[in-house]
CSV table of C-alpha atoms in Angstrom, one decimal:
chain,number,residue,atom,x,y,z
A,25,MET,CA,6.5,8.0,21.2
A,26,GLU,CA,2.7,7.8,21.2
A,27,TYR,CA,0.6,5.8,18.7
A,28,HIS,CA,-2.4,8.0,18.4
A,29,ARG,CA,-5.5,7.2,16.3
A,30,ILE,CA,-7.2,10.1,14.4
A,31,THR,CA,-10.9,9.7,13.8
A,32,SER,CA,-11.9,13.3,13.0
A,33,ILE,CA,-10.6,16.2,10.9
A,34,LEU,CA,-11.2,18.2,14.1
A,35,ASP,CA,-8.4,16.3,15.8
A,36,PRO,CA,-5.6,18.8,16.4
A,37,TYR,CA,-3.1,16.3,15.0
A,38,PHE,CA,-4.9,15.9,11.7
A,39,LYS,CA,-3.8,19.3,10.5
A,40,GLN,CA,-0.2,18.4,11.1
A,41,LEU,CA,-0.8,15.0,9.3
A,42,HIS,CA,-2.4,16.6,6.3
A,43,GLN,CA,0.5,19.0,5.9
A,44,LEU,CA,2.9,16.2,6.2
A,45,MET,CA,1.2,14.2,3.5
A,46,GLY,CA,1.4,17.3,1.2
A,47,GLU,CA,5.1,17.5,1.8
A,48,VAL,CA,6.0,14.0,1.0
A,49,PHE,CA,3.4,12.7,-1.5
A,50,PRO,CA,2.6,13.7,-5.1
A,51,PRO,CA,-0.5,16.0,-5.3
A,52,GLU,CA,-2.7,13.3,-7.0
A,53,GLU,CA,-2.1,11.0,-4.0
A,54,VAL,CA,-3.5,13.4,-1.4
A,55,LEU,CA,-7.2,13.9,-0.7
A,56,GLU,CA,-8.3,17.5,0.1
A,57,PHE,CA,-8.6,18.3,3.8
A,58,ASN,CA,-12.4,18.3,4.0
A,59,LEU,CA,-12.7,15.1,2.0
A,60,TRP,CA,-11.0,13.3,4.8
A,61,LYS,CA,-14.1,13.7,7.1
A,62,GLU,CA,-15.8,10.5,6.0
A,63,PRO,CA,-12.7,8.2,5.8
A,64,LEU,CA,-11.6,9.2,9.3
A,65,GLU,CA,-15.0,8.5,10.7
A,66,ASP,CA,-15.2,5.1,9.0
A,67,PRO,CA,-14.4,2.6,11.8
A,68,ASN,CA,-12.8,0.3,9.2
A,69,ILE,CA,-10.1,2.8,8.2
A,70,ARG,CA,-7.4,3.2,10.8
A,71,VAL,CA,-5.3,6.3,10.7
A,72,PHE,CA,-2.5,6.5,13.3
A,73,VAL,CA,0.2,9.1,13.9
A,74,ALA,CA,3.5,8.8,15.8
A,75,VAL,CA,3.5,11.7,18.2
A,76,GLU,CA,6.3,13.1,20.3
A,77,ASN,CA,6.2,16.4,22.2
A,78,LYS,CA,2.9,17.2,20.6
A,79,LYS,CA,4.5,16.9,17.1
A,80,VAL,CA,3.4,14.5,14.4
A,81,LEU,CA,6.6,12.7,13.3
A,82,GLY,CA,5.1,10.0,11.1
A,83,ALA,CA,1.8,8.3,10.2
A,84,THR,CA,0.2,5.2,8.8
A,85,GLU,CA,-3.2,4.4,7.4
A,86,TYR,CA,-4.5,0.8,7.0
A,87,ARG,CA,-7.6,-1.3,7.1
A,88,TYR,CA,-8.6,-4.8,8.0
A,89,TYR,CA,-11.1,-6.8,5.9
A,90,LYS,CA,-12.7,-9.4,8.2
A,91,ASP,CA,-14.2,-11.5,5.4
A,92,PHE,CA,-10.8,-11.8,3.6
A,93,ASN,CA,-8.7,-11.8,6.8
A,94,ILE,CA,-6.4,-9.5,4.9
A,95,ALA,CA,-5.1,-6.0,5.6
A,96,MET,CA,-4.2,-3.1,3.3
A,97,THR,CA,-1.6,-0.5,4.1
A,98,ASP,CA,-2.7,2.7,2.5
A,99,PHE,CA,0.4,4.7,3.4
A,100,THR,CA,3.3,5.0,5.8
A,101,ILE,CA,5.0,8.4,6.3
A,102,ILE,CA,8.3,9.0,8.0
A,103,GLY,CA,8.7,12.7,8.6
A,104,GLN,CA,12.2,12.7,10.0
A,105,ALA,CA,15.2,10.3,9.8
A,106,GLY,CA,17.1,8.9,12.8
A,107,LEU,CA,14.2,8.6,15.2
A,108,GLY,CA,13.1,5.0,14.7
A,109,ILE,CA,9.7,6.1,13.3
A,110,GLY,CA,9.5,3.4,10.7
A,111,PRO,CA,10.1,0.5,13.0
A,112,PHE,CA,7.7,2.0,15.6
A,113,LEU,CA,4.9,2.4,13.1
A,114,SER,CA,5.5,-1.1,11.6
A,115,LYS,CA,5.5,-2.8,15.1
A,116,MET,CA,2.4,-0.9,16.4
A,117,ARG,CA,0.4,-1.5,13.1
A,118,LEU,CA,1.1,-5.3,13.2
A,119,GLU,CA,0.1,-5.5,16.8
A,120,ASP,CA,-3.1,-3.7,16.1
A,121,LEU,CA,-3.9,-5.9,13.1
A,122,ASN,CA,-3.1,-9.1,15.0
A,123,THR,CA,-5.6,-7.9,17.7
A,124,LEU,CA,-8.2,-7.3,15.0
A,125,ALA,CA,-7.6,-10.7,13.5
A,126,ALA,CA,-7.8,-12.4,16.9
A,127,GLU,CA,-11.1,-10.7,17.5
A,128,ASN,CA,-12.2,-12.2,14.2
A,129,GLU,CA,-11.0,-15.6,15.6
A,130,LYS,CA,-8.3,-15.9,13.0
A,131,GLU,CA,-4.6,-15.4,12.4
A,132,LEU,CA,-3.8,-12.6,10.0
A,133,TYR,CA,-3.3,-14.0,6.5
A,134,GLY,CA,-1.3,-11.0,5.0
A,135,MET,CA,-1.3,-7.4,3.9
A,136,PHE,CA,-1.5,-5.6,0.6
A,137,ALA,CA,0.5,-2.5,-0.2
A,138,GLU,CA,1.1,-0.3,-3.3
A,139,ILE,CA,4.8,0.3,-3.8
A,140,TYR,CA,6.4,2.9,-6.2
A,141,ASP,CA,8.8,1.3,-8.6
A,142,PRO,CA,11.5,4.0,-9.2
A,143,TYR,CA,13.1,1.6,-11.7
A,144,GLN,CA,10.1,2.3,-14.0
A,145,VAL,CA,9.6,6.0,-13.2
A,146,GLU,CA,12.4,8.1,-11.6
A,147,ASN,CA,10.8,11.5,-11.2
A,148,HIS,CA,8.8,10.8,-8.1
A,149,GLU,CA,9.3,13.6,-5.5
A,150,PHE,CA,8.7,12.8,-1.8
A,151,GLY,CA,10.0,15.8,-0.1
A,152,SER,CA,13.6,15.9,1.3
A,153,VAL,CA,13.3,13.1,3.8
A,154,LYS,CA,15.6,10.3,2.7
A,155,PRO,CA,13.6,7.5,4.3
A,156,MET,CA,10.7,8.4,2.0
A,157,ASP,CA,12.9,8.0,-1.1
A,158,PRO,CA,11.2,5.3,-3.3
A,159,TYR,CA,14.4,3.3,-3.6
A,160,VAL,CA,14.8,3.2,0.2
A,161,ARG,CA,11.1,2.5,0.8
A,162,ARG,CA,11.2,-0.4,-1.7
A,163,GLU,CA,14.2,-2.0,0.0
A,164,VAL,CA,12.7,-1.6,3.5
A,165,LEU,CA,9.4,-3.3,2.4
A,166,SER,CA,11.4,-6.0,0.8
A,167,HIS,CA,13.2,-6.6,4.1
A,168,LEU,CA,9.9,-6.7,5.9
A,169,GLY,CA,8.8,-9.6,3.6
A,170,TYR,CA,6.6,-8.0,1.0
A,171,LYS,CA,6.5,-9.6,-2.4
A,172,ARG,CA,5.5,-8.2,-5.8
A,173,LEU,CA,2.3,-9.6,-7.4
A,174,ASP,CA,3.2,-10.6,-10.9
A,175,PHE,CA,1.0,-8.5,-13.1
A,176,PRO,CA,1.1,-5.0,-14.6
A,177,TYR,CA,-0.6,-2.7,-12.0
A,178,VAL,CA,-2.7,0.3,-12.7
A,179,HIS,CA,-3.8,2.6,-9.8
A,180,PRO,CA,-6.8,5.0,-10.3
A,181,SER,CA,-5.9,8.5,-9.4
A,182,TRP,CA,-7.4,9.7,-6.1
A,183,ASN,CA,-8.5,12.9,-7.9
A,184,ASN,CA,-11.3,10.7,-9.3
A,185,ASP,CA,-10.6,12.2,-12.8
A,186,GLY,CA,-10.3,8.8,-14.6
A,187,GLU,CA,-6.5,9.1,-15.0
A,188,PRO,CA,-4.4,6.1,-14.5
A,189,VAL,CA,-1.4,6.2,-12.2
A,190,THR,CA,1.4,3.9,-13.2
A,191,GLY,CA,4.9,3.2,-12.0
A,192,LEU,CA,3.7,1.2,-9.0
A,193,ASP,CA,3.5,-2.5,-8.0
A,194,LEU,CA,0.8,-4.1,-6.0
A,195,CYS,CA,2.6,-6.1,-3.3
A,196,PHE,CA,1.6,-8.5,-0.6
A,197,LEU,CA,3.1,-9.5,2.7
A,198,PRO,CA,2.2,-13.1,3.5
A,199,ILE,CA,2.4,-13.8,7.2
A,200,ASN,CA,3.2,-17.4,6.3
A,201,GLU,CA,6.5,-17.2,4.4
A,202,ASN,CA,5.7,-20.5,2.6
A,203,ILE,CA,2.9,-18.8,0.6
A,204,LYS,CA,4.2,-18.2,-3.0
A,205,GLU,CA,1.1,-17.2,-4.8
A,206,LEU,CA,-2.4,-15.7,-4.2
A,207,PRO,CA,-5.7,-16.7,-5.6
A,208,THR,CA,-6.8,-14.2,-8.2
A,209,ASN,CA,-10.3,-14.0,-6.9
A,210,ILE,CA,-9.0,-12.5,-3.6
A,211,ILE,CA,-7.0,-9.9,-5.5
A,212,VAL,CA,-9.9,-8.9,-7.7
A,213,LYS,CA,-12.4,-8.7,-4.9
A,214,PHE,CA,-10.0,-6.7,-2.8
A,215,LEU,CA,-9.3,-4.2,-5.6
A,216,LYS,CA,-13.0,-3.8,-6.5
A,217,ARG,CA,-13.9,-3.0,-2.9
A,218,TYR,CA,-10.9,-0.9,-2.2
A,219,TYR,CA,-11.5,1.4,-5.2
A,220,SER,CA,-15.3,1.3,-5.0
A,221,VAL,CA,-15.1,4.9,-3.6
A,222,LEU,CA,-13.8,6.1,-7.0
A,223,SER,CA,-16.6,6.3,-9.5
A,224,ASN,CA,-14.4,7.4,-12.4
A,225,LYS,CA,-11.7,4.8,-12.9
A,226,PRO,CA,-9.6,4.6,-16.0
A,227,ILE,CA,-10.3,2.1,-18.8
A,228,SER,CA,-6.9,0.5,-18.2
A,229,TRP,CA,-7.9,-0.4,-14.7
A,230,TYR,CA,-10.9,-2.3,-16.0
A,231,VAL,CA,-8.7,-4.0,-18.5
A,232,MET,CA,-6.3,-5.0,-15.7
A,233,ILE,CA,-9.2,-6.6,-13.8
A,234,GLN,CA,-10.4,-8.5,-16.8
A,235,ASN,CA,-6.9,-9.8,-17.5
A,236,LEU,CA,-6.6,-10.9,-13.8
A,237,GLU,CA,-9.9,-12.8,-14.0
A,238,LYS,CA,-8.6,-14.9,-16.8
A,239,ASN,CA,-6.2,-16.6,-14.3
A,240,THR,CA,-6.7,-18.5,-11.1
A,241,LYS,CA,-3.5,-17.6,-9.3
A,242,VAL,CA,-0.9,-14.8,-9.3
A,243,GLN,CA,2.7,-15.5,-8.3
A,244,LEU,CA,4.5,-13.6,-5.5
A,245,LEU,CA,7.9,-12.5,-6.7
A,246,PRO,CA,10.8,-10.7,-5.0
A,247,ILE,CA,10.6,-6.9,-5.0
């Protein structure tokens, strides 16, 4: 299996990837094809696909913030069960992030991820691939070491229509297992930068940020 980076919408594998995203993610979570041009050309956004026999079997998008020494996993897609796609993507992503951190003369501090909570909302549809089922994904990420940040999370819709997306948790994977909490200022700075591309965020998102800023730390809890 090949770990191939996509940096252009003209990459022949991007069409397969975009189709795969449409099959497994809700419509509000998928950018239009042409809107991917700038993100893919951004050197800080890393989009990789797992390719075998010229077919995209899975994908992951993530980024590394040098000043925070923290990563964010935007998404992971497993297109077919029984091929070891998940472990392959997880291993290759961590190796890449460790390399980026080493180039930054640091050891990676951790990684954020948004995780659907099917115990809050049960009508999420992620295609027919069982590894993409929210219950399965949540348990897998728990096994990987992700923890839930203890505050009500609001995600701005990528449609940039000002609508809030709920039913998710913001989680964090601490590389050091002894870390039990995160400084709030790191969370706030990260969220403001991550969603700076969206000009029309819901009021509830701003309220969430204001509530976070009232505290100094946020607990990391089991998923």
